Amino acid sequence: MTYHWEEEKLGAAYDAAIMRRLLTYVKPYTKLFILCFGLIVVITLCELTLPYLTKIAIDQYIRPGQLGGLYLLAAIFVGILVIRLIASFAQVYLLQLSGQKIMRDMRTQIFDHLMRLPTKFFDKNPVGRLVTRATNDVAAINEMYASVLVYLFKDVFLVLGIFIIMLQLNWQLGLLILVLAPIIAYATWEFRKRARDAYRDFRRKLAKLNAYMQESLSGMRIIQLFAQEERSYKTFQSINQEEYEANMRQLMVFAIYQPIIHMMSAIAVALIIWYGGGGVIQGFFTLGSLVAFLNYVEMLFAPIRDLAEKYNILQGAMASAERIFMLLDEKPEDRGKGRILPSVQGRIEFRDVWFAYEDEDWVLRGVSFTVEPGERVAIVGPTGSGKTTIISLLTRLYDIQKGQILLDGVDIRELDVQFLRSQMAVVLQDVFLFSGDVLGNITLQSDKIARERAIEAARFVQASSFIEQLPNGYDAEVKERGATLSVGQRQLLAFARAVAFDPKILILDEATANIDSQTESLIQESLRKILRGRTSITIAHRLSTIRESDKIIVLHKGVVVEQGTHEELLARKGLYHALYTLQFAETEAVKAE
Amino acid sequence: MRGILHYLWLYRARIFLGLVALFIVDGAQLVVPLIIRAAIDELAQTGTAQLVLYAGYILGIAAVVAVFRFFWRYFIFGTSRMIRRDLRDRLYAHLVKLSPNFFANTKTGDLMAHATNDVEAVQFACGLGVLALADAIIMVSFSLAAMLSINWQLVLYAFTPLPLVTVFVVVVGRMIHRRFMAVQEAFSLLTEKVREAISGVRVIKSFAQEMGFSKDFGRTNEFFIEKNLSLVRVQGFFEPMIALLAGLSSAIVLLVGGQKVISGAISLGDFVAFTSYLGMLTWPMMALGFVINLMQRGAASMERIEKILRTEPEITDAPDAQPFPQEASLECRRLTFSYPQTNGRPVLRDVSFSLEEGQKLGIVGLTGSGKSTLVHLLLRVFDPPEETLFIGGVDVRKIRLSELRRAIALVPQDPFLFSTTIRENIAFGRPTASEEEIIEAARIAGIYDEILEFPNGLDTVVGERGVSLSGGQKQRVAMARALLLNPKILIFDDALSAVDAEKEEEILRNLREFMKLKTAIVIAHRISAVKDSDLILVFDQGRIVERGRHDELLALDGIYARLYELQQAEEAVKL
């Protein structure tokens, strides 16, 4: 089921440009589709023949009283049924097969494209909406391929075939029935317009209702804190009522249209009885033909009744296609100039870097510092001083506005972005774990990291002790976001991940959350091991980490305020001194607990 | 199933009318073959017929059918839409009463799915399901009766494939159901993979593992196709097979019926009518599986909705709930509290203090030290243990919720604004407030000047579809919202964190006058905001570690003093 509780931009149900683009997905499977069409022709022919056989049965065997030929006819009847069965099955299967493959191609394209979009895009678009694109919207398009396009062709073919046969049996009666066509066409045209308007109105009201509900649920705390439950409910009730009324109006359109079409078919039947019966009386029309006509007319009106349904599906599919194409047209992130360095020392330099996420809301102002290969650098500072941003900039998740960031003297924008990222490993405060198993979270499914290496990495960072205690050890299941693991365990896993990738430069954002003392000591030890002999930049909170760094950079409001070793900075009695003594006092208070 | 029947019973009058209309429509449709039979027989036997009369009958019946078709659509489908509306209303009315604990443990996405997918499934079961079931029953019984009245032996012959059909429907139906479930699961898996990849895209990029994830997604994609095709293999076979078996019936009727016409046992008209009635049976047969499926899904969805409706709200009025006390003094007596579902790790430990009416309380401490929790307990977002938290001497738990929340206004840490006008956001707690009061509240909160600069002033729409406010602006609108309530107790939970020092001073100045007679609690990171409090509490890990007035605390030379020093040092850094 698809839910679009965003406002929908419903254009014409058939937008030529969108249709053309959708058809490009069909191209690789043209042969399958042609086969489908061929089978449909066969099926339709079968369906057209059956009433004709009945006519022959009545005229040539039953009326004259000849039993013998009847057996042959019945046999042919069954034969045609079997052919129809096989052809139907084959056609449905082929259609679904091609439909599934088209969907798969679309989903793959969307997914691959998503993986290449810049981080800024993900900041602006809620996850739920993007997931809908790749799943529900694609399914809506499949509905169109599977239920509408091909069957539309079948219906047209069928209707044409029926008219041809009717005209051939008796052109006058056939023409009479044909006269009904413009009336039906007009009724259908009027219906289409009203149906589309009613549909749009309904979808708009539904989107409004869902948006209101979603917001109320998100803001339920405020609603309850300000004692506005009653009012919120009343508002919901009225929007709900509006949606109901729009829904009913849509129902009315169908409720009036369907009986009208039915009347048309009844008029056709009446005409056949009157004219055809007259023809039998006067002798130029056989009873068999009369019966055949009645059967064919029944077959004629079924597709017309279905038209309404198909129209809805088409509209829905077009809207989905529009949204998907908007996504696919988003520009992917800049991959840099593609340069690769033959060997990497690991020297990082920030040269007068200015950065803002939005406009001129500067988060970093003229930040300059250097990290020599093998140096352990700690960045400290109050919240919001821009420390985490530095990490995102190093891996080019965002691009800076002014200044330069250099790796071994080369501007990182010159380098191939994947090459750049493979030189660094990032361990964030909030460790993101994927559902799957522990091993997969260490290797991130890279085929370059063998199982043994991952296990070695885990051992190195002291994560092996808790992993081996899990049921299935390294193959233990990790649930959504790793909910069953503690904060400390997740940190250790993240360390293992970083070590397994064996980067030249390690970037760490130390967690501030409370970790139980046992894991805390494991982490401290493990940190010492990973940082030894590696270039590293750590956003530090632990006193031990700060003290053992080769260089400390103090950041405040996006500016580098002080730089130096621990002793040098303490002596200055500036911001660092104040920060350090506060932290020290707090740690002592905790120890005294 | 019971839930659905309950709703159907509620609207029994309308549904009954709909069923009557359906009955008439089906009945009328079943008469048509009889008319055709009469016409054909007359033609066959007498060579002439009152054709105009017959044609007239058919048109007349068609008109009746048209009218009553409209009615069953209106009554049956219309009622299912009413049920959909009512179910949603009920769901919302109930959700609004549930406690924050429920919302913390339930994903909004899941709740939305209940309100949309599940409600729709119930609607389909009550509308399409009821219709298809009734239609099938009526058609089958009428057609059967008509066919039997023509020639019962022919009926037996026609029904020889029937046992095959039944077996086929049951066996294949079960197979289809299983494979269908497999497809649903595969779809969930696919959706989750996409969701995760998007949520963790920064990690994937940072480690340059886009390709690996694409490959993994490709595998899930293929798996999904497989499951679908496995379903199609059976489902695609199902309908044509039923059509074949039905066709076999027709073939048998052609043969045996034809024989009987030749031998004179039945007339040609009988034969034609019989085949018509047989044709009317195919749709109910095929629809059987579909209808059962629909009803099952509707029942399952109804169950999920009822589960929510059965959830009791945790925070309610006590049976002897009292109005808000006259005196807005606060007292906390040895309060220890841990959130439910957190293995009993206390967030507040042995907290005690008292505050007189009109006094100001300041609270400072590290993140996670329990400061916000205290405030939430005061507002009964979670219930404190009995006899621990008192207002005006009355246990907070005994005060009527609606009065409690009107008398205490909170400016939360993370201000949530609704996608509506600024005016409506400010007046949220008191929609009947006058224009002057709203402007005054905005002025004190230090946001009025900026509002004037917006394109539509107070009528500017904010949020997703409107203007995007900065963090500081949102906080100040939230503040105006709280001020407008003119509450007895005002609470600021880190309410000025996104506002710069200058603005903060201006607002604090404005507030001084406004808050003269009110009890206030200010939670802050910046000492400048709590400096003038009558009592300051320093929290650490849920305990009060230092308490007193500003100068007393400085003299203690503990955490508070160090914090103050740090903040002075930060201020000293001139940009």
Tab-separated table of C-alpha atoms in Angstrom, chain A residues 34-371:
chain	number	residue	atom	x	y	z
A	34	ILE	CA	6.627	-8.354	-27.566
A	35	LEU	CA	6.203	-11.970	-26.558
A	36	CYS	CA	3.609	-10.845	-24.033
A	37	PHE	CA	1.721	-8.921	-26.648
A	38	GLY	CA	1.819	-11.908	-28.913
A	39	LEU	CA	0.401	-14.124	-26.211
A	40	ILE	CA	-2.283	-11.582	-25.488
A	41	VAL	CA	-3.308	-11.669	-29.124
A	42	VAL	CA	-3.583	-15.461	-28.829
A	43	ILE	CA	-5.615	-15.214	-25.622
A	44	THR	CA	-7.920	-12.597	-27.083
A	45	LEU	CA	-8.458	-14.692	-30.176
A	46	CYS	CA	-9.382	-17.622	-27.946
A	47	GLU	CA	-11.854	-15.486	-26.069
A	48	LEU	CA	-13.359	-14.162	-29.283
A	49	THR	CA	-13.763	-17.662	-30.672
A	50	LEU	CA	-15.708	-19.190	-27.826
A	51	PRO	CA	-19.005	-17.341	-28.363
A	52	TYR	CA	-18.647	-17.995	-32.069
A	53	LEU	CA	-18.415	-21.719	-31.396
A	54	THR	CA	-21.638	-21.472	-29.434
A	55	LYS	CA	-23.299	-19.789	-32.391
A	56	ILE	CA	-22.148	-22.608	-34.674
A	57	ALA	CA	-23.312	-25.171	-32.157
A	58	ILE	CA	-26.779	-23.669	-32.028
A	59	ASP	CA	-27.211	-22.994	-35.732
A	60	GLN	CA	-25.620	-26.068	-37.241
A	61	TYR	CA	-26.130	-28.779	-34.699
A	62	ILE	CA	-28.674	-28.065	-32.056
A	63	ARG	CA	-31.427	-26.548	-34.158
A	64	PRO	CA	-31.193	-29.050	-36.952
A	65	GLY	CA	-30.942	-31.764	-34.339
A	66	GLN	CA	-27.581	-33.159	-35.347
A	67	LEU	CA	-25.881	-34.645	-32.337
A	68	GLY	CA	-22.756	-35.994	-33.962
A	69	GLY	CA	-21.001	-32.788	-34.808
A	70	LEU	CA	-21.698	-31.543	-31.313
A	71	TYR	CA	-19.062	-33.815	-29.822
A	72	LEU	CA	-16.432	-32.491	-32.193
A	73	LEU	CA	-17.413	-28.951	-31.363
A	74	ALA	CA	-17.232	-29.582	-27.631
A	75	ALA	CA	-13.784	-31.060	-28.114
A	76	ILE	CA	-12.626	-27.988	-30.019
A	77	PHE	CA	-14.140	-25.863	-27.251
A	78	VAL	CA	-12.075	-27.612	-24.608
A	79	GLY	CA	-9.015	-27.454	-26.813
A	80	ILE	CA	-9.297	-23.716	-27.068
A	81	LEU	CA	-9.762	-23.491	-23.298
A	82	VAL	CA	-6.506	-25.344	-22.777
A	83	ILE	CA	-4.664	-23.101	-25.198
A	84	ARG	CA	-6.068	-20.100	-23.361
A	85	LEU	CA	-4.907	-21.523	-20.034
A	86	ILE	CA	-1.351	-22.061	-21.207
A	87	ALA	CA	-1.182	-18.738	-22.984
A	88	SER	CA	-2.652	-16.913	-19.953
A	89	PHE	CA	-0.222	-18.431	-17.551
A	90	ALA	CA	2.731	-17.776	-19.821
A	91	GLN	CA	1.637	-14.205	-20.407
A	92	VAL	CA	1.091	-13.385	-16.752
A	93	TYR	CA	4.411	-14.942	-15.834
A	94	LEU	CA	6.332	-13.106	-18.551
A	95	LEU	CA	4.643	-9.839	-17.696
A	96	GLN	CA	5.425	-10.189	-14.004
A	97	LEU	CA	8.966	-11.276	-14.816
A	98	SER	CA	9.649	-8.213	-16.905
A	99	GLY	CA	7.822	-6.009	-14.400
A	100	GLN	CA	9.961	-7.334	-11.540
A	101	LYS	CA	13.136	-6.856	-13.515
A	102	ILE	CA	12.179	-3.318	-14.415
A	103	MET	CA	11.498	-2.606	-10.758
A	104	ARG	CA	14.793	-4.125	-9.773
A	105	ASP	CA	16.630	-1.966	-12.287
A	106	MET	CA	14.873	1.115	-10.989
A	107	ARG	CA	15.541	0.307	-7.367
A	108	THR	CA	19.188	-0.403	-8.054
A	109	GLN	CA	19.511	2.858	-9.902
A	110	ILE	CA	17.871	4.781	-7.087
A	111	PHE	CA	19.998	3.108	-4.423
A	112	ASP	CA	23.275	3.612	-6.268
A	113	HIS	CA	22.363	7.217	-6.909
A	114	LEU	CA	21.476	7.779	-3.261
A	115	MET	CA	24.881	6.471	-2.218
A	116	ARG	CA	26.531	9.119	-4.329
A	117	LEU	CA	24.544	12.138	-3.175
A	118	PRO	CA	26.240	14.782	-1.013
A	119	THR	CA	25.789	14.784	2.753
A	120	LYS	CA	23.925	18.086	2.537
A	121	PHE	CA	21.130	16.321	0.673
A	122	PHE	CA	20.608	13.904	3.535
A	123	ASP	CA	20.540	16.766	6.028
A	124	LYS	CA	17.609	18.247	4.150
A	125	ASN	CA	15.571	15.165	3.297
A	126	PRO	CA	13.947	12.977	5.936
A	127	VAL	CA	14.888	9.314	5.735
A	128	GLY	CA	11.280	8.155	5.478
A	129	ARG	CA	10.639	10.126	2.342
A	130	LEU	CA	13.703	8.710	0.595
A	131	VAL	CA	12.802	5.170	1.574
A	132	THR	CA	9.338	5.666	0.050
A	133	ARG	CA	10.971	6.588	-3.244
A	134	ALA	CA	12.942	3.394	-3.454
A	135	THR	CA	10.162	1.117	-2.354
A	136	ASN	CA	6.539	2.261	-2.532
A	137	ASP	CA	6.932	4.636	-5.455
A	138	VAL	CA	8.671	1.980	-7.517
A	139	ALA	CA	5.883	-0.455	-6.622
A	140	ALA	CA	3.271	2.050	-7.860
A	141	ILE	CA	5.019	2.150	-11.218
A	142	ASN	CA	5.072	-1.623	-11.372
A	143	GLU	CA	1.323	-1.590	-10.784
A	144	MET	CA	1.077	0.488	-13.908
A	145	TYR	CA	3.185	-1.851	-16.040
A	146	ALA	CA	1.563	-4.990	-14.697
A	147	SER	CA	-2.087	-3.940	-14.487
A	148	VAL	CA	-2.580	-1.149	-16.918
A	149	LEU	CA	-0.343	-0.820	-19.930
A	150	VAL	CA	-0.502	-4.333	-21.226
A	151	TYR	CA	-4.136	-4.897	-20.391
A	152	LEU	CA	-5.058	-1.608	-21.998
A	153	PHE	CA	-3.646	-3.045	-25.186
A	154	LYS	CA	-5.624	-6.228	-24.632
A	155	ASP	CA	-8.829	-4.343	-24.054
A	156	VAL	CA	-8.387	-2.256	-27.203
A	157	PHE	CA	-7.619	-5.373	-29.203
A	158	LEU	CA	-10.582	-7.190	-27.742
A	159	VAL	CA	-13.005	-4.372	-28.394
A	160	LEU	CA	-11.796	-4.051	-31.989
A	161	GLY	CA	-12.048	-7.808	-32.497
A	162	ILE	CA	-15.583	-7.898	-31.145
A	163	PHE	CA	-16.747	-5.110	-33.393
A	164	ILE	CA	-15.204	-6.764	-36.432
A	165	ILE	CA	-16.979	-10.024	-35.689
A	166	MET	CA	-20.267	-8.296	-34.956
A	167	LEU	CA	-20.091	-6.355	-38.195
A	168	GLN	CA	-19.275	-9.531	-40.049
A	169	LEU	CA	-22.222	-11.428	-38.532
A	170	ASN	CA	-24.677	-8.659	-39.355
A	171	TRP	CA	-23.426	-5.253	-40.298
A	172	GLN	CA	-26.660	-3.446	-39.591
A	173	LEU	CA	-26.887	-4.644	-36.005
A	174	GLY	CA	-23.201	-4.103	-35.565
A	175	LEU	CA	-23.603	-0.519	-36.696
A	176	LEU	CA	-26.509	0.011	-34.367
A	177	ILE	CA	-24.392	-1.009	-31.448
A	178	LEU	CA	-21.582	1.158	-32.728
A	179	VAL	CA	-23.917	4.123	-32.485
A	180	LEU	CA	-23.782	3.737	-28.745
A	181	ALA	CA	-20.048	4.331	-28.838
A	182	PRO	CA	-20.058	8.149	-28.926
A	183	ILE	CA	-22.528	8.230	-26.032
A	184	ILE	CA	-20.251	5.978	-24.009
A	185	ALA	CA	-17.246	8.024	-25.036
A	186	TYR	CA	-18.905	11.214	-23.878
A	187	ALA	CA	-19.997	9.703	-20.591
A	188	THR	CA	-16.488	8.362	-20.036
A	189	TRP	CA	-14.964	11.752	-20.836
A	190	GLU	CA	-17.180	13.545	-18.336
A	191	PHE	CA	-16.463	10.866	-15.801
A	192	ARG	CA	-12.729	11.168	-16.303
A	193	LYS	CA	-12.707	14.847	-15.567
A	194	ARG	CA	-14.817	14.540	-12.473
A	195	ALA	CA	-12.962	11.454	-11.312
A	196	ARG	CA	-9.635	13.239	-11.615
A	197	ASP	CA	-10.829	16.288	-9.713
A	198	ALA	CA	-12.443	14.173	-7.015
A	199	TYR	CA	-9.306	12.061	-6.766
A	200	ARG	CA	-7.030	15.049	-6.429
A	201	ASP	CA	-9.210	16.629	-3.830
A	202	PHE	CA	-9.331	13.401	-1.869
A	203	ARG	CA	-5.547	12.888	-1.976
A	204	ARG	CA	-4.997	16.453	-0.849
A	205	LYS	CA	-7.313	16.057	2.125
A	206	LEU	CA	-5.724	12.726	2.966
A	207	ALA	CA	-2.255	14.271	2.861
A	208	LYS	CA	-3.455	17.084	5.102
A	209	LEU	CA	-4.916	14.627	7.574
A	210	ASN	CA	-1.792	12.517	7.703
A	211	ALA	CA	0.461	15.541	8.041
A	212	TYR	CA	-1.605	16.802	10.946
A	213	MET	CA	-1.538	13.447	12.634
A	214	GLN	CA	2.191	13.031	12.140
A	215	GLU	CA	2.870	16.471	13.595
A	216	SER	CA	0.557	15.893	16.538
A	217	LEU	CA	2.273	12.639	17.347
A	218	SER	CA	5.690	14.280	17.184
A	219	GLY	CA	4.537	17.205	19.293
A	220	MET	CA	2.333	15.214	21.671
A	221	ARG	CA	4.467	16.277	24.556
A	222	ILE	CA	3.719	19.944	23.930
A	223	ILE	CA	0.034	19.239	23.355
A	224	GLN	CA	-0.176	17.521	26.719
A	225	LEU	CA	2.039	19.983	28.543
A	226	PHE	CA	-0.196	22.836	27.501
A	227	ALA	CA	-3.369	20.847	28.183
A	228	GLN	CA	-4.573	21.189	24.601
A	229	GLU	CA	-5.680	17.585	24.062
A	230	GLU	CA	-9.332	18.476	23.581
A	231	ARG	CA	-8.663	21.185	21.030
A	232	SER	CA	-6.192	19.020	19.149
A	233	TYR	CA	-8.797	16.294	18.926
A	234	LYS	CA	-11.497	18.659	17.707
A	235	THR	CA	-9.217	19.916	14.953
A	236	PHE	CA	-8.407	16.361	13.960
A	237	GLN	CA	-12.086	15.508	13.880
A	238	SER	CA	-12.862	18.324	11.477
A	239	ILE	CA	-9.991	17.456	9.124
A	240	ASN	CA	-11.058	13.821	9.309
A	241	GLN	CA	-14.590	14.818	8.395
A	242	GLU	CA	-13.280	16.808	5.430
A	243	GLU	CA	-11.374	13.767	4.213
A	244	TYR	CA	-14.464	11.628	4.630
A	245	GLU	CA	-16.532	14.049	2.574
A	246	ALA	CA	-13.943	14.167	-0.176
A	247	ASN	CA	-13.829	10.386	-0.108
A	248	MET	CA	-17.606	10.217	-0.420
A	249	ARG	CA	-17.594	12.661	-3.314
A	250	GLN	CA	-15.184	10.397	-5.114
A	251	LEU	CA	-17.433	7.456	-4.361
A	252	MET	CA	-20.399	9.356	-5.810
A	253	VAL	CA	-18.647	9.912	-9.101
A	254	PHE	CA	-18.140	6.183	-9.477
A	255	ALA	CA	-21.574	5.383	-8.123
A	256	ILE	CA	-23.161	7.455	-10.859
A	257	TYR	CA	-20.859	6.471	-13.675
A	258	GLN	CA	-21.074	2.708	-13.274
A	259	PRO	CA	-24.884	2.493	-13.492
A	260	ILE	CA	-24.825	4.740	-16.565
A	261	ILE	CA	-22.459	2.371	-18.297
A	262	HIS	CA	-24.648	-0.476	-17.226
A	263	MET	CA	-27.670	1.218	-18.750
A	264	MET	CA	-25.722	1.479	-21.992
A	265	SER	CA	-25.101	-2.226	-21.986
A	266	ALA	CA	-28.767	-2.906	-21.245
A	267	ILE	CA	-29.756	-0.677	-24.175
A	268	ALA	CA	-27.396	-2.698	-26.340
A	269	VAL	CA	-29.026	-5.935	-25.205
A	270	ALA	CA	-32.474	-4.498	-25.810
A	271	LEU	CA	-31.439	-3.401	-29.289
A	272	ILE	CA	-30.144	-6.882	-30.039
A	273	ILE	CA	-33.359	-8.506	-28.899
A	274	TRP	CA	-35.483	-6.103	-30.875
A	275	TYR	CA	-33.516	-5.899	-34.098
A	276	GLY	CA	-31.921	-9.328	-33.975
A	277	GLY	CA	-35.160	-10.968	-32.998
A	278	GLY	CA	-36.855	-9.131	-35.845
A	279	GLY	CA	-34.164	-10.459	-38.118
A	280	VAL	CA	-34.812	-14.029	-37.024
A	281	ILE	CA	-38.517	-13.559	-37.685
A	282	GLN	CA	-37.803	-12.181	-41.133
A	283	GLY	CA	-35.296	-14.905	-41.734
A	284	PHE	CA	-32.050	-12.999	-42.361
A	285	PHE	CA	-30.669	-13.586	-38.910
A	286	THR	CA	-30.011	-16.923	-37.222
A	287	LEU	CA	-30.771	-17.701	-33.620
A	288	GLY	CA	-27.158	-18.692	-33.103
A	289	SER	CA	-26.042	-15.281	-34.237
A	290	LEU	CA	-28.479	-13.718	-31.830
A	291	VAL	CA	-27.037	-15.645	-28.926
A	292	ALA	CA	-23.506	-14.849	-30.091
A	293	PHE	CA	-24.310	-11.159	-30.207
A	294	LEU	CA	-25.634	-11.274	-26.680
A	295	ASN	CA	-22.421	-12.932	-25.501
A	296	TYR	CA	-20.190	-10.503	-27.313
A	297	VAL	CA	-21.982	-7.471	-25.962
A	298	GLU	CA	-21.383	-8.758	-22.457
A	299	MET	CA	-17.670	-9.111	-23.237
A	300	LEU	CA	-17.652	-5.627	-24.672
A	301	PHE	CA	-18.723	-3.728	-21.608
A	302	ALA	CA	-16.478	-5.369	-19.040
A	303	PRO	CA	-13.290	-3.511	-20.073
A	304	ILE	CA	-15.159	-0.213	-20.147
A	305	ARG	CA	-16.231	-0.690	-16.572
A	306	ASP	CA	-12.639	-1.421	-15.589
A	307	LEU	CA	-11.440	1.772	-17.191
A	308	ALA	CA	-12.042	3.798	-14.051
A	309	GLU	CA	-9.805	1.545	-11.967
A	310	LYS	CA	-7.029	1.649	-14.502
A	311	TYR	CA	-7.176	5.411	-14.623
A	312	ASN	CA	-6.569	5.678	-10.895
A	313	ILE	CA	-3.566	3.425	-11.100
A	314	LEU	CA	-2.152	5.396	-13.989
A	315	GLN	CA	-2.465	8.653	-12.068
A	316	GLY	CA	-0.787	7.186	-9.009
A	317	ALA	CA	2.047	5.789	-11.099
A	318	MET	CA	2.664	9.094	-12.844
A	319	ALA	CA	2.892	10.932	-9.544
A	320	SER	CA	5.371	8.365	-8.259
A	321	ALA	CA	7.432	8.527	-11.418
A	322	GLU	CA	7.639	12.293	-11.156
A	323	ARG	CA	9.014	12.068	-7.628
A	324	ILE	CA	11.504	9.367	-8.513
A	325	PHE	CA	12.843	11.312	-11.458
A	326	MET	CA	13.246	14.391	-9.274
A	327	LEU	CA	15.451	12.322	-7.004
A	328	LEU	CA	17.458	10.845	-9.847
A	329	ASP	CA	18.073	14.316	-11.218
A	330	GLU	CA	19.778	15.462	-7.988
A	331	LYS	CA	23.456	16.102	-8.510
A	332	PRO	CA	25.836	13.595	-6.944
A	333	GLU	CA	28.669	14.792	-4.721
A	334	ASP	CA	31.818	16.184	-6.152
A	335	ARG	CA	34.372	13.392	-6.470
A	336	GLY	CA	37.354	15.677	-6.610
A	337	LYS	CA	39.865	15.837	-9.441
A	338	GLY	CA	40.705	12.181	-9.152
A	339	ARG	CA	44.327	12.452	-8.094
A	340	ILE	CA	45.862	9.582	-6.179
A	341	LEU	CA	49.062	9.854	-4.186
A	342	PRO	CA	51.523	6.959	-4.627
A	343	SER	CA	52.459	6.993	-0.952
A	344	VAL	CA	50.859	8.793	1.963
A	345	GLN	CA	52.848	10.172	4.920
A	346	GLY	CA	49.813	11.473	6.768
A	347	ARG	CA	50.567	15.141	7.237
A	348	ILE	CA	47.408	17.183	7.621
A	349	GLU	CA	47.192	20.938	7.426
A	350	PHE	CA	44.273	23.294	7.923
A	351	ARG	CA	45.076	26.627	6.324
A	352	ASP	CA	42.826	29.542	7.272
A	353	VAL	CA	39.689	27.440	6.955
A	354	TRP	CA	36.303	29.109	7.070
A	355	PHE	CA	33.191	26.953	7.037
A	356	ALA	CA	29.444	27.406	7.460
A	357	TYR	CA	26.691	24.848	7.005
A	358	GLU	CA	24.288	27.561	5.873
A	359	ASP	CA	24.988	30.940	4.284
A	360	GLU	CA	27.358	32.908	6.487
A	361	ASP	CA	26.577	31.201	9.774
A	362	TRP	CA	30.299	30.542	10.338
A	363	VAL	CA	31.120	27.470	12.387
A	364	LEU	CA	34.853	27.667	11.737
A	365	ARG	CA	36.660	30.961	11.379
A	366	GLY	CA	40.153	31.062	10.015
A	367	VAL	CA	41.171	27.763	11.597
A	368	SER	CA	44.810	26.877	11.003
A	369	PHE	CA	46.835	24.011	12.449
A	370	THR	CA	49.121	21.223	11.357
A	371	VAL	CA	49.312	17.563	12.249
